[in-house]
Amino acid sequence: MAMHLSTKRWQDQLILLIGLWLILTPWALGYAPNTLESLNAIVVGALMVVLAAFDLYKTYLWAVLINAMAAVWVAFSPWVLHYTFARPLAANAIVVGVAVLVLAIWELRSDPELHQQWESTKPVS
């Protein structure tokens, strides 16, 4: 029984939208786009969008794992890049990072194609 794309990859659709939001946050929250924290949001948001788009086309374990790592980076970037003083931007990064990480883990745990790909990466004993 084949699942419809919209129900099967809904996590990727949300990650794509969240990534687009992350790209737009410097302007939406009133921060200069040429600061380190804004460039971080733009670059990582673009990465999330591209990876989610790949994953919407065909499920790729590597794309989900990289998006999960990008999510962890985004969530911790306010401390690593020292922009916790920019509270709206920092809070947004934390929320976006946690949301994308939860969606990526949900997808990893629930998508049978990802389970098959994961199993194929394990060495044969």
CSV table of C-alpha atoms in Angstrom, one decimal:
chain,number,residue,atom,x,y,z
A,1,MET,CA,0.0,0.0,0.0
A,2,ALA,CA,1.7,3.2,-1.2
A,3,MET,CA,1.4,6.3,1.0
A,4,HIS,CA,0.6,9.6,-0.6
A,5,LEU,CA,3.5,12.1,-0.8
A,6,SER,CA,1.7,14.7,1.3
A,7,THR,CA,1.1,12.3,4.2
A,8,LYS,CA,4.4,10.4,3.9
A,9,ARG,CA,6.7,13.3,3.9
A,10,TRP,CA,4.9,15.9,5.9
A,11,GLN,CA,7.9,16.4,8.2
A,12,ASP,CA,10.0,17.5,5.2
A,13,GLN,CA,7.3,19.9,4.1
A,14,LEU,CA,7.4,21.5,7.6
A,15,ILE,CA,11.2,21.5,7.7
A,16,LEU,CA,11.2,23.3,4.3
A,17,LEU,CA,8.8,25.9,5.6
A,18,ILE,CA,10.7,26.4,8.8
A,19,GLY,CA,13.9,26.7,6.8
A,20,LEU,CA,12.3,29.4,4.7
A,21,TRP,CA,11.2,31.2,7.9
A,22,LEU,CA,14.8,31.0,9.2
A,23,ILE,CA,16.1,32.6,6.0
A,24,LEU,CA,13.6,35.5,6.4
A,25,THR,CA,14.0,36.0,10.2
A,26,PRO,CA,16.7,38.7,10.0
A,27,TRP,CA,14.4,40.9,8.0
A,28,ALA,CA,11.2,39.8,9.8
A,29,LEU,CA,12.7,40.5,13.2
A,30,GLY,CA,14.5,43.7,12.1
A,31,TYR,CA,18.1,42.7,12.2
A,32,ALA,CA,20.8,43.7,9.7
A,33,PRO,CA,21.3,40.9,7.2
A,34,ASN,CA,25.1,41.3,7.1
A,35,THR,CA,25.7,40.3,10.8
A,36,LEU,CA,27.1,37.0,11.8
A,37,GLU,CA,23.9,35.9,13.5
A,38,SER,CA,21.8,36.9,10.4
A,39,LEU,CA,24.2,35.2,8.0
A,40,ASN,CA,24.0,32.1,10.1
A,41,ALA,CA,20.2,32.1,9.9
A,42,ILE,CA,20.3,32.7,6.1
A,43,VAL,CA,22.9,30.0,5.3
A,44,VAL,CA,21.5,27.3,7.7
A,45,GLY,CA,18.0,28.1,6.6
A,46,ALA,CA,19.0,27.6,3.0
A,47,LEU,CA,20.7,24.3,3.8
A,48,MET,CA,17.5,23.1,5.6
A,49,VAL,CA,15.4,24.1,2.6
A,50,VAL,CA,17.6,22.3,0.1
A,51,LEU,CA,17.9,19.2,2.2
A,52,ALA,CA,14.1,19.1,2.8
A,53,ALA,CA,13.5,19.6,-0.9
A,54,PHE,CA,15.8,16.7,-1.8
A,55,ASP,CA,14.0,14.6,0.8
A,56,LEU,CA,10.6,15.5,-0.7
A,57,TYR,CA,11.8,14.1,-4.0
A,58,LYS,CA,13.2,10.9,-2.6
A,59,THR,CA,14.0,9.9,1.0
A,60,TYR,CA,17.7,10.2,1.7
A,61,LEU,CA,19.0,9.2,5.1
A,62,TRP,CA,22.0,11.5,4.7
A,63,ALA,CA,19.7,14.5,4.1
A,64,VAL,CA,17.6,13.8,7.3
A,65,LEU,CA,20.8,13.3,9.4
A,66,ILE,CA,22.4,16.5,8.1
A,67,ASN,CA,19.2,18.5,8.8
A,68,ALA,CA,19.1,17.1,12.3
A,69,MET,CA,22.8,18.2,12.8
A,70,ALA,CA,21.9,21.6,11.3
A,71,ALA,CA,19.0,21.8,13.8
A,72,VAL,CA,21.3,21.2,16.7
A,73,TRP,CA,23.7,23.8,15.4
A,74,VAL,CA,20.9,26.4,15.1
A,75,ALA,CA,19.6,25.7,18.6
A,76,PHE,CA,23.1,26.2,20.1
A,77,SER,CA,24.3,29.0,17.8
A,78,PRO,CA,23.1,31.9,20.0
A,79,TRP,CA,25.7,30.7,22.6
A,80,VAL,CA,28.4,29.6,20.2
A,81,LEU,CA,28.2,32.8,18.1
A,82,HIS,CA,27.5,35.0,21.1
A,83,TYR,CA,24.3,36.5,20.1
A,84,THR,CA,22.1,35.7,23.1
A,85,PHE,CA,21.8,39.5,23.6
A,86,ALA,CA,19.6,39.6,20.4
A,87,ARG,CA,16.8,37.9,22.3
A,88,PRO,CA,14.2,37.6,19.5
A,89,LEU,CA,16.7,36.2,17.0
A,90,ALA,CA,18.2,33.9,19.7
A,91,ALA,CA,14.8,32.7,20.8
A,92,ASN,CA,13.8,32.1,17.2
A,93,ALA,CA,17.0,30.0,16.6
A,94,ILE,CA,16.3,27.9,19.6
A,95,VAL,CA,12.7,27.2,18.7
A,96,VAL,CA,13.6,26.5,15.0
A,97,GLY,CA,16.4,24.2,16.0
A,98,VAL,CA,14.3,22.2,18.4
A,99,ALA,CA,11.4,22.0,16.0
A,100,VAL,CA,13.5,20.8,13.1
A,101,LEU,CA,15.3,18.3,15.3
A,102,VAL,CA,12.0,16.9,16.6
A,103,LEU,CA,10.7,16.6,13.0
A,104,ALA,CA,13.9,14.9,11.8
A,105,ILE,CA,13.8,12.4,14.6
A,106,TRP,CA,10.1,11.8,14.0
A,107,GLU,CA,10.9,11.1,10.4
A,108,LEU,CA,13.8,8.9,11.2
A,109,ARG,CA,11.7,6.8,13.5
A,110,SER,CA,8.6,6.6,11.3
A,111,ASP,CA,9.7,6.3,7.7
A,112,PRO,CA,10.2,2.7,6.5
A,113,GLU,CA,12.5,3.9,3.6
A,114,LEU,CA,14.8,5.5,6.2
A,115,HIS,CA,14.9,2.3,8.2
A,116,GLN,CA,15.9,0.3,5.1
A,117,GLN,CA,18.7,2.8,4.3
A,118,TRP,CA,19.9,2.7,8.0
A,119,GLU,CA,20.0,-1.1,7.9
A,120,SER,CA,21.9,-1.1,4.7
A,121,THR,CA,24.7,1.1,6.3
A,122,LYS,CA,25.3,-1.5,9.0
A,123,PRO,CA,28.2,-3.9,8.5
A,124,VAL,CA,27.3,-7.5,7.9
A,125,SER,CA,28.4,-9.6,10.8
